[in-house]
Amino acid sequence: MAVIYAMPSLWYPFAKDHPIHWYIAQRLLEGELPYVSALSTKPPGVFVVLSAATVVLGDSMATVRIVDLVFLGLVGWLAVTFRMPRANGLVAPARSPGELGAAWVLAATFHYTFFDFSDTGHPELWQGTFMLASLWLLVRSPDRRVSPRRALAAGAVAMCAVTFKHVAFTTGVLAGGVILWWGLSRREAREPLRNAALFSGAVFATLGLVLLPWALSGAFDVLWESMVEFILRYARKSGPMGIGRRGPIPFLTYDHGLFATLAAAAALVAGLAVCRAQRNRHELRVGSLVLLSCLVALLSIAIQKRALYSFVWTYYFVTLVPFLVLAVSWGLRAQSIRRGLSHLAIAVSLMAAFFWYQPKGTHQADHTYLREHQSFWPYLIGRRSAEEHHAPHRDGPLEDFNRLSVVGAYINTRAQPGDTLCVDGWVMMLYQMTELRCPSRFLYGDGARRTPEWRAEYRQMLQREPPTFFVTFGLRPRVRQLMARGYTRHDIEFEDAWYTVLERPRDQ
């Protein structure tokens, strides 16, 4: 059921950021380290996962969607096994039939119902999964006694989460605190301090392994520029969507993700209340860790202040999906521990309720996952055209899959082996559609968040290695600049969008 529910997502096209991740992953498969040929704020784990997935699944826009589906399967399994196997001599009850299915249904519901094509397919889900996995390794310790191997594994996994998004360090802090607290609460000092040292050592050892390729290749300065300087500059950017803006958090509003959050909170609070009433201290400890993990996941989002004030960055909240699933799964188990089939019934009921309630897409206010299904199945059997089905898949008039497909098709009719491409803005999907490389590491031009030095570097590239094709928009100055250098112009016009494809003469 969860897979059927998720099926429309496998036909989602790329949105704004997906092409950057795809492009760097392709270069990695060709032997280039990330950030050498393309700038990004995403850590290297993103590109390792995508390049590995491309080897296994092939190169297509669907690859990242299948990766999401695999991670959601892992989320469900982690959620239902998030329990101590033994406490105070008592063995935890085995997983009930239906629990795992319920968790998978919940994972699909929270991920696809509340996040649209532009929000999904990002590393936030992978980050959240590894954050949860680090805590899972600890909670599986019998009698809260963390073995050295578990401490090492938890540290390595916590660092892996950071390789998808830097803010995942929050869970590493929580995991380290749990290791210390569990030991000190037994009035022991040597064991928790040893395990905390092992945990920290695994974190830094994993970090060292991640950094090693850049250090050995002499490209550490490129890594530092992307992962430190660029991110700090990005974080300082404010403006009307910065911290000064007031109002409700866009994702946590009634027509978006509010009810998903409330459902998870209600299940978790009810589970904690039942454990407290039954004086089940063992399960209450697990529930408290679930609560803390949810709060830490929220903190990792709040650190990125943009997500609190603008729909542009609502995909940051995808980090919550594993923890929403965990909260509901644990809450139901705490209330009816041997009734797995009732868990499944509740999960299916939540799926149906949210599906028919139709939370709105964060980028297309009139599009919902119900409408996605209503369009997808006729499209799949040939009763709806691809153009009709993909009409809502757009981040704006220019970042429109259907329109960019027309532009990409035109370039493909003109392109020859060895040709290159530059684009002027967030239309980087064209790199995937044409499979052309960009001679610059600034894949979307010399506009947003560019320093004077970076702009100068980009313009030097235009002089030294002018691209074969340059896609911009009709009234921008670059049209005149490149035409003055002999580029020919081809306009592709739509009702509210105007693309200009500039082509360099072959003899230049």
mmCIF file of C-alpha atoms in Angstrom, residues 151-416:
data_model
loop_
_atom_site.group_PDB
_atom_site.id
_atom_site.type_symbol
_atom_site.label_atom_id
_atom_site.label_comp_id
_atom_site.label_asym_id
_atom_site.label_seq_id
_atom_site.Cartn_x
_atom_site.Cartn_y
_atom_site.Cartn_z
ATOM 1 C CA ALA A 151 29.333 3.783 20.875
ATOM 2 C CA LEU A 152 31.702 3.635 17.906
ATOM 3 C CA ALA A 153 28.918 2.790 15.454
ATOM 4 C CA ALA A 154 26.633 5.519 16.806
ATOM 5 C CA GLY A 155 29.399 8.103 16.426
ATOM 6 C CA ALA A 156 30.153 7.051 12.858
ATOM 7 C CA VAL A 157 26.459 7.112 11.898
ATOM 8 C CA ALA A 158 25.958 10.510 13.556
ATOM 9 C CA MET A 159 28.819 11.886 11.458
ATOM 10 C CA CYS A 160 27.326 10.301 8.337
ATOM 11 C CA ALA A 161 24.162 12.314 9.020
ATOM 12 C CA VAL A 162 26.282 15.466 8.967
ATOM 13 C CA THR A 163 27.598 14.513 5.525
ATOM 14 C CA PHE A 164 24.053 15.100 4.250
ATOM 15 C CA LYS A 165 23.394 18.347 6.127
ATOM 16 C CA HIS A 166 25.613 20.150 8.609
ATOM 17 C CA VAL A 167 22.786 20.867 11.062
ATOM 18 C CA ALA A 168 22.536 17.137 11.831
ATOM 19 C CA PHE A 169 25.250 17.749 14.425
ATOM 20 C CA THR A 170 22.401 18.397 16.880
ATOM 21 C CA THR A 171 21.621 14.690 17.085
ATOM 22 C CA GLY A 172 25.289 13.940 17.635
ATOM 23 C CA VAL A 173 25.189 16.193 20.689
ATOM 24 C CA LEU A 174 22.047 14.422 21.935
ATOM 25 C CA ALA A 175 23.537 10.958 21.362
ATOM 26 C CA GLY A 176 26.710 11.882 23.226
ATOM 27 C CA GLY A 177 24.622 13.256 26.079
ATOM 28 C CA VAL A 178 22.563 10.059 26.239
ATOM 29 C CA ILE A 179 25.706 7.944 26.501
ATOM 30 C CA LEU A 180 26.934 10.024 29.424
ATOM 31 C CA TRP A 181 23.571 10.301 31.181
ATOM 32 C CA TRP A 182 22.721 6.620 31.057
ATOM 33 C CA GLY A 183 26.040 5.715 32.615
ATOM 34 C CA LEU A 184 26.126 8.489 35.205
ATOM 35 C CA SER A 185 22.533 7.739 36.261
ATOM 36 C CA ARG A 186 23.803 4.322 37.383
ATOM 37 C CA ARG A 187 26.444 6.162 39.419
ATOM 38 C CA GLU A 188 29.182 4.941 37.135
ATOM 39 C CA ALA A 189 31.833 7.155 35.603
ATOM 40 C CA ARG A 190 34.452 5.065 33.871
ATOM 41 C CA GLU A 191 32.155 3.306 31.385
ATOM 42 C CA PRO A 192 30.202 6.382 30.184
ATOM 43 C CA LEU A 193 33.365 8.454 29.858
ATOM 44 C CA ARG A 194 35.015 5.677 27.855
ATOM 45 C CA ASN A 195 31.986 5.335 25.600
ATOM 46 C CA ALA A 196 31.694 9.089 25.143
ATOM 47 C CA ALA A 197 35.354 9.159 24.120
ATOM 48 C CA LEU A 198 34.768 6.308 21.670
ATOM 49 C CA PHE A 199 31.695 8.059 20.283
ATOM 50 C CA SER A 200 33.658 11.287 19.790
ATOM 51 C CA GLY A 201 36.589 9.405 18.320
ATOM 52 C CA ALA A 202 34.312 7.727 15.773
ATOM 53 C CA VAL A 203 32.853 11.117 14.845
ATOM 54 C CA PHE A 204 36.272 12.617 14.165
ATOM 55 C CA ALA A 205 37.624 9.485 12.484
ATOM 56 C CA THR A 206 34.663 9.467 10.091
ATOM 57 C CA LEU A 207 35.132 13.177 9.473
ATOM 58 C CA GLY A 208 38.795 12.541 8.703
ATOM 59 C CA LEU A 209 37.912 9.840 6.188
ATOM 60 C CA VAL A 210 35.457 12.209 4.511
ATOM 61 C CA LEU A 211 38.064 14.967 4.223
ATOM 62 C CA LEU A 212 40.899 12.675 3.148
ATOM 63 C CA PRO A 213 40.266 12.686 -0.652
ATOM 64 C CA TRP A 214 40.452 16.495 -0.815
ATOM 65 C CA ALA A 215 43.535 16.595 1.395
ATOM 66 C CA LEU A 216 45.369 13.990 -0.697
ATOM 67 C CA SER A 217 44.422 15.590 -4.015
ATOM 68 C CA GLY A 218 45.414 19.112 -2.981
ATOM 69 C CA ALA A 219 41.835 20.363 -3.388
ATOM 70 C CA PHE A 220 41.146 21.090 0.284
ATOM 71 C CA ASP A 221 40.852 24.813 -0.429
ATOM 72 C CA VAL A 222 37.928 24.112 -2.775
ATOM 73 C CA LEU A 223 36.202 22.033 -0.094
ATOM 74 C CA TRP A 224 36.762 24.767 2.498
ATOM 75 C CA GLU A 225 35.397 27.416 0.169
ATOM 76 C CA SER A 226 32.161 25.480 -0.419
ATOM 77 C CA MET A 227 31.608 23.938 3.003
ATOM 78 C CA VAL A 228 32.680 26.851 5.196
ATOM 79 C CA GLU A 229 32.971 30.189 3.408
ATOM 80 C CA PHE A 230 30.003 29.727 1.074
ATOM 81 C CA ILE A 231 27.757 28.350 3.829
ATOM 82 C CA LEU A 232 28.622 31.141 6.266
ATOM 83 C CA ARG A 233 27.856 33.694 3.574
ATOM 84 C CA TYR A 234 24.616 31.883 2.776
ATOM 85 C CA ALA A 235 23.622 31.802 6.460
ATOM 86 C CA ARG A 236 24.205 35.528 6.903
ATOM 87 C CA LYS A 237 21.843 36.383 4.082
ATOM 88 C CA SER A 238 18.622 37.844 5.504
ATOM 89 C CA GLY A 239 16.264 40.288 3.807
ATOM 90 C CA PRO A 240 12.458 40.019 3.819
ATOM 91 C CA MET A 241 12.583 36.236 4.280
ATOM 92 C CA GLY A 242 15.075 36.418 7.107
ATOM 93 C CA ILE A 243 14.728 36.388 10.858
ATOM 94 C CA GLY A 244 13.121 39.812 10.974
ATOM 95 C CA ARG A 245 9.893 38.601 9.409
ATOM 96 C CA ARG A 246 6.978 37.782 11.725
ATOM 97 C CA GLY A 247 4.021 35.455 11.363
ATOM 98 C CA PRO A 248 3.254 31.740 11.553
ATOM 99 C CA ILE A 249 5.796 29.204 10.405
ATOM 100 C CA PRO A 250 4.595 28.448 6.852
ATOM 101 C CA PHE A 251 4.855 24.679 7.095
ATOM 102 C CA LEU A 252 3.079 24.565 10.458
ATOM 103 C CA THR A 253 -0.179 26.041 9.164
ATOM 104 C CA TYR A 254 -3.513 24.268 8.907
ATOM 105 C CA ASP A 255 -3.414 23.793 5.133
ATOM 106 C CA HIS A 256 0.128 22.412 5.120
ATOM 107 C CA GLY A 257 1.890 20.399 7.834
ATOM 108 C CA LEU A 258 0.134 21.413 11.053
ATOM 109 C CA PHE A 259 -2.076 18.340 11.381
ATOM 110 C CA ALA A 260 0.771 15.936 10.647
ATOM 111 C CA THR A 261 2.708 17.490 13.509
ATOM 112 C CA LEU A 262 -0.322 17.465 15.812
ATOM 113 C CA ALA A 263 -1.062 13.805 15.049
ATOM 114 C CA ALA A 264 2.495 12.812 15.942
ATOM 115 C CA ALA A 265 2.466 14.982 19.074
ATOM 116 C CA ALA A 266 -0.884 13.537 20.200
ATOM 117 C CA ALA A 267 0.299 9.937 19.769
ATOM 118 C CA LEU A 268 3.545 10.650 21.608
ATOM 119 C CA VAL A 269 1.910 12.496 24.517
ATOM 120 C CA ALA A 270 -0.740 9.779 24.874
ATOM 121 C CA GLY A 271 1.963 7.120 24.954
ATOM 122 C CA LEU A 272 3.916 9.004 27.615
ATOM 123 C CA ALA A 273 0.740 9.454 29.676
ATOM 124 C CA VAL A 274 -0.066 5.725 29.529
ATOM 125 C CA CYS A 275 3.485 4.790 30.536
ATOM 126 C CA ARG A 276 3.358 7.211 33.420
ATOM 127 C CA ALA A 277 -0.021 5.931 34.580
ATOM 128 C CA GLN A 278 1.240 2.340 34.409
ATOM 129 C CA ARG A 279 4.504 3.321 36.103
ATOM 130 C CA ASN A 280 6.375 1.729 33.237
ATOM 131 C CA ARG A 281 9.698 3.455 33.828
ATOM 132 C CA HIS A 282 11.478 1.432 31.159
ATOM 133 C CA GLU A 283 9.144 2.437 28.327
ATOM 134 C CA LEU A 284 8.889 5.960 29.727
ATOM 135 C CA ARG A 285 12.638 6.349 29.246
ATOM 136 C CA VAL A 286 12.322 5.265 25.623
ATOM 137 C CA GLY A 287 9.420 7.671 25.117
ATOM 138 C CA SER A 288 11.413 10.505 26.656
ATOM 139 C CA LEU A 289 14.221 9.818 24.196
ATOM 140 C CA VAL A 290 11.671 9.846 21.353
ATOM 141 C CA LEU A 291 10.446 13.242 22.549
ATOM 142 C CA LEU A 292 13.985 14.611 22.818
ATOM 143 C CA SER A 293 14.878 13.317 19.355
ATOM 144 C CA CYS A 294 11.839 15.078 17.868
ATOM 145 C CA LEU A 295 12.769 18.340 19.578
ATOM 146 C CA VAL A 296 16.373 18.062 18.406
ATOM 147 C CA ALA A 297 15.181 17.442 14.837
ATOM 148 C CA LEU A 298 13.072 20.602 15.113
ATOM 149 C CA LEU A 299 16.097 22.457 16.434
ATOM 150 C CA SER A 300 18.142 21.385 13.414
ATOM 151 C CA ILE A 301 15.473 23.013 11.233
ATOM 152 C CA ALA A 302 15.131 26.152 13.351
ATOM 153 C CA ILE A 303 18.882 26.767 13.078
ATOM 154 C CA GLN A 304 18.233 27.332 9.373
ATOM 155 C CA LYS A 305 16.037 30.352 10.053
ATOM 156 C CA ARG A 306 14.722 30.660 6.483
ATOM 157 C CA ALA A 307 12.513 27.611 6.892
ATOM 158 C CA LEU A 308 10.619 29.416 9.644
ATOM 159 C CA TYR A 309 9.565 32.326 7.451
ATOM 160 C CA SER A 310 9.254 31.247 3.825
ATOM 161 C CA PHE A 311 7.718 28.489 1.711
ATOM 162 C CA VAL A 312 10.857 28.497 -0.437
ATOM 163 C CA TRP A 313 12.653 26.391 2.172
ATOM 164 C CA THR A 314 9.843 24.194 3.493
ATOM 165 C CA TYR A 315 11.759 21.150 2.293
ATOM 166 C CA TYR A 316 13.936 21.582 5.382
ATOM 167 C CA PHE A 317 10.979 20.143 7.334
ATOM 168 C CA VAL A 318 11.369 16.818 5.512
ATOM 169 C CA THR A 319 13.948 16.140 8.246
ATOM 170 C CA LEU A 320 10.969 15.663 10.574
ATOM 171 C CA VAL A 321 9.465 12.763 8.620
ATOM 172 C CA PRO A 322 11.465 9.960 10.335
ATOM 173 C CA PHE A 323 10.677 11.452 13.728
ATOM 174 C CA LEU A 324 6.967 11.902 13.001
ATOM 175 C CA VAL A 325 6.855 8.213 12.067
ATOM 176 C CA LEU A 326 8.791 7.330 15.222
ATOM 177 C CA ALA A 327 6.496 9.412 17.446
ATOM 178 C CA VAL A 328 3.312 7.813 16.125
ATOM 179 C CA SER A 329 4.752 4.278 16.050
ATOM 180 C CA TRP A 330 6.086 4.458 19.588
ATOM 181 C CA GLY A 331 2.954 6.218 20.881
ATOM 182 C CA LEU A 332 0.689 3.500 19.492
ATOM 183 C CA ARG A 333 2.950 0.759 20.827
ATOM 184 C CA ALA A 334 2.977 2.320 24.291
ATOM 185 C CA GLN A 335 -0.816 2.354 24.323
ATOM 186 C CA SER A 336 -1.485 -1.089 22.787
ATOM 187 C CA ILE A 337 1.766 -2.974 22.711
ATOM 188 C CA ARG A 338 0.420 -6.271 21.340
ATOM 189 C CA ARG A 339 -2.061 -4.894 18.832
ATOM 190 C CA GLY A 340 -0.041 -4.432 15.688
ATOM 191 C CA LEU A 341 -3.019 -4.801 13.377
ATOM 192 C CA SER A 342 -4.736 -1.927 15.153
ATOM 193 C CA HIS A 343 -1.605 0.133 14.424
ATOM 194 C CA LEU A 344 -2.039 -0.666 10.747
ATOM 195 C CA ALA A 345 -5.717 0.275 10.832
ATOM 196 C CA ILE A 346 -4.913 3.610 12.489
ATOM 197 C CA ALA A 347 -2.095 4.304 10.015
ATOM 198 C CA VAL A 348 -4.352 3.591 7.039
ATOM 199 C CA SER A 349 -7.044 5.801 8.579
ATOM 200 C CA LEU A 350 -4.548 8.639 8.960
ATOM 201 C CA MET A 351 -3.413 8.149 5.366
ATOM 202 C CA ALA A 352 -6.997 8.330 4.112
ATOM 203 C CA ALA A 353 -7.865 11.332 6.283
ATOM 204 C CA PHE A 354 -4.822 13.358 5.249
ATOM 205 C CA PHE A 355 -5.165 12.300 1.615
ATOM 206 C CA TRP A 356 -8.752 13.540 1.418
ATOM 207 C CA TYR A 357 -8.021 16.591 3.557
ATOM 208 C CA GLN A 358 -5.595 17.603 0.800
ATOM 209 C CA PRO A 359 -2.744 19.602 2.373
ATOM 210 C CA LYS A 360 -1.586 22.060 -0.241
ATOM 211 C CA GLY A 361 1.669 21.893 -2.112
ATOM 212 C CA THR A 362 4.127 24.445 -0.850
ATOM 213 C CA HIS A 363 5.047 25.604 -4.350
ATOM 214 C CA GLN A 364 1.698 25.115 -6.104
ATOM 215 C CA ALA A 365 -1.029 26.259 -3.731
ATOM 216 C CA ASP A 366 -3.822 24.678 -5.778
ATOM 217 C CA HIS A 367 -2.105 21.308 -6.209
ATOM 218 C CA THR A 368 -2.370 18.441 -3.723
ATOM 219 C CA TYR A 369 -1.281 14.827 -3.567
ATOM 220 C CA LEU A 370 -4.880 13.767 -4.207
ATOM 221 C CA ARG A 371 -4.791 15.691 -7.475
ATOM 222 C CA GLU A 372 -1.407 14.164 -8.213
ATOM 223 C CA HIS A 373 -2.974 10.702 -7.998
ATOM 224 C CA GLN A 374 -5.994 11.795 -10.027
ATOM 225 C CA SER A 375 -3.627 12.887 -12.797
ATOM 226 C CA PHE A 376 -1.062 10.109 -12.494
ATOM 227 C CA TRP A 377 -3.139 6.998 -13.069
ATOM 228 C CA PRO A 378 -4.795 8.257 -16.295
ATOM 229 C CA TYR A 379 -1.326 9.378 -17.429
ATOM 230 C CA LEU A 380 0.115 5.945 -16.672
ATOM 231 C CA ILE A 381 -2.443 4.170 -18.881
ATOM 232 C CA GLY A 382 -2.173 6.726 -21.681
ATOM 233 C CA ARG A 383 -5.395 8.662 -21.122
ATOM 234 C CA ARG A 384 -3.593 11.840 -20.133
ATOM 235 C CA SER A 385 -0.658 13.430 -21.940
ATOM 236 C CA ALA A 386 2.724 13.975 -20.330
ATOM 237 C CA GLU A 387 2.325 17.715 -20.805
ATOM 238 C CA GLU A 388 -1.017 17.709 -18.980
ATOM 239 C CA HIS A 389 0.307 15.562 -16.156
ATOM 240 C CA HIS A 390 3.446 17.644 -15.606
ATOM 241 C CA ALA A 391 1.681 21.014 -15.802
ATOM 242 C CA PRO A 392 1.731 21.502 -11.986
ATOM 243 C CA HIS A 393 5.396 20.497 -11.750
ATOM 244 C CA ARG A 394 6.889 23.966 -11.743
ATOM 245 C CA ASP A 395 8.589 26.208 -9.211
ATOM 246 C CA GLY A 396 7.702 29.302 -11.219
ATOM 247 C CA PRO A 397 7.082 30.500 -14.780
ATOM 248 C CA LEU A 398 10.704 29.847 -15.761
ATOM 249 C CA GLU A 399 11.369 26.746 -13.635
ATOM 250 C CA ASP A 400 8.690 24.778 -15.484
ATOM 251 C CA PHE A 401 9.378 21.165 -16.513
ATOM 252 C CA ASN A 402 7.224 21.273 -19.649
ATOM 253 C CA ARG A 403 8.765 24.510 -20.886
ATOM 254 C CA LEU A 404 12.312 23.473 -20.114
ATOM 255 C CA SER A 405 11.680 20.227 -21.980
ATOM 256 C CA VAL A 406 11.014 22.309 -25.093
ATOM 257 C CA VAL A 407 14.202 24.320 -24.544
ATOM 258 C CA GLY A 408 16.223 21.166 -23.879
ATOM 259 C CA ALA A 409 14.842 19.479 -26.993
ATOM 260 C CA TYR A 410 15.872 22.460 -29.123
ATOM 261 C CA ILE A 411 19.428 22.393 -27.745
ATOM 262 C CA ASN A 412 19.649 18.641 -28.332
ATOM 263 C CA THR A 413 18.841 19.150 -32.020
ATOM 264 C CA ARG A 414 21.800 21.538 -32.290
ATOM 265 C CA ALA A 415 24.351 20.019 -29.890
ATOM 266 C CA GLN A 416 27.454 18.134 -30.961
#
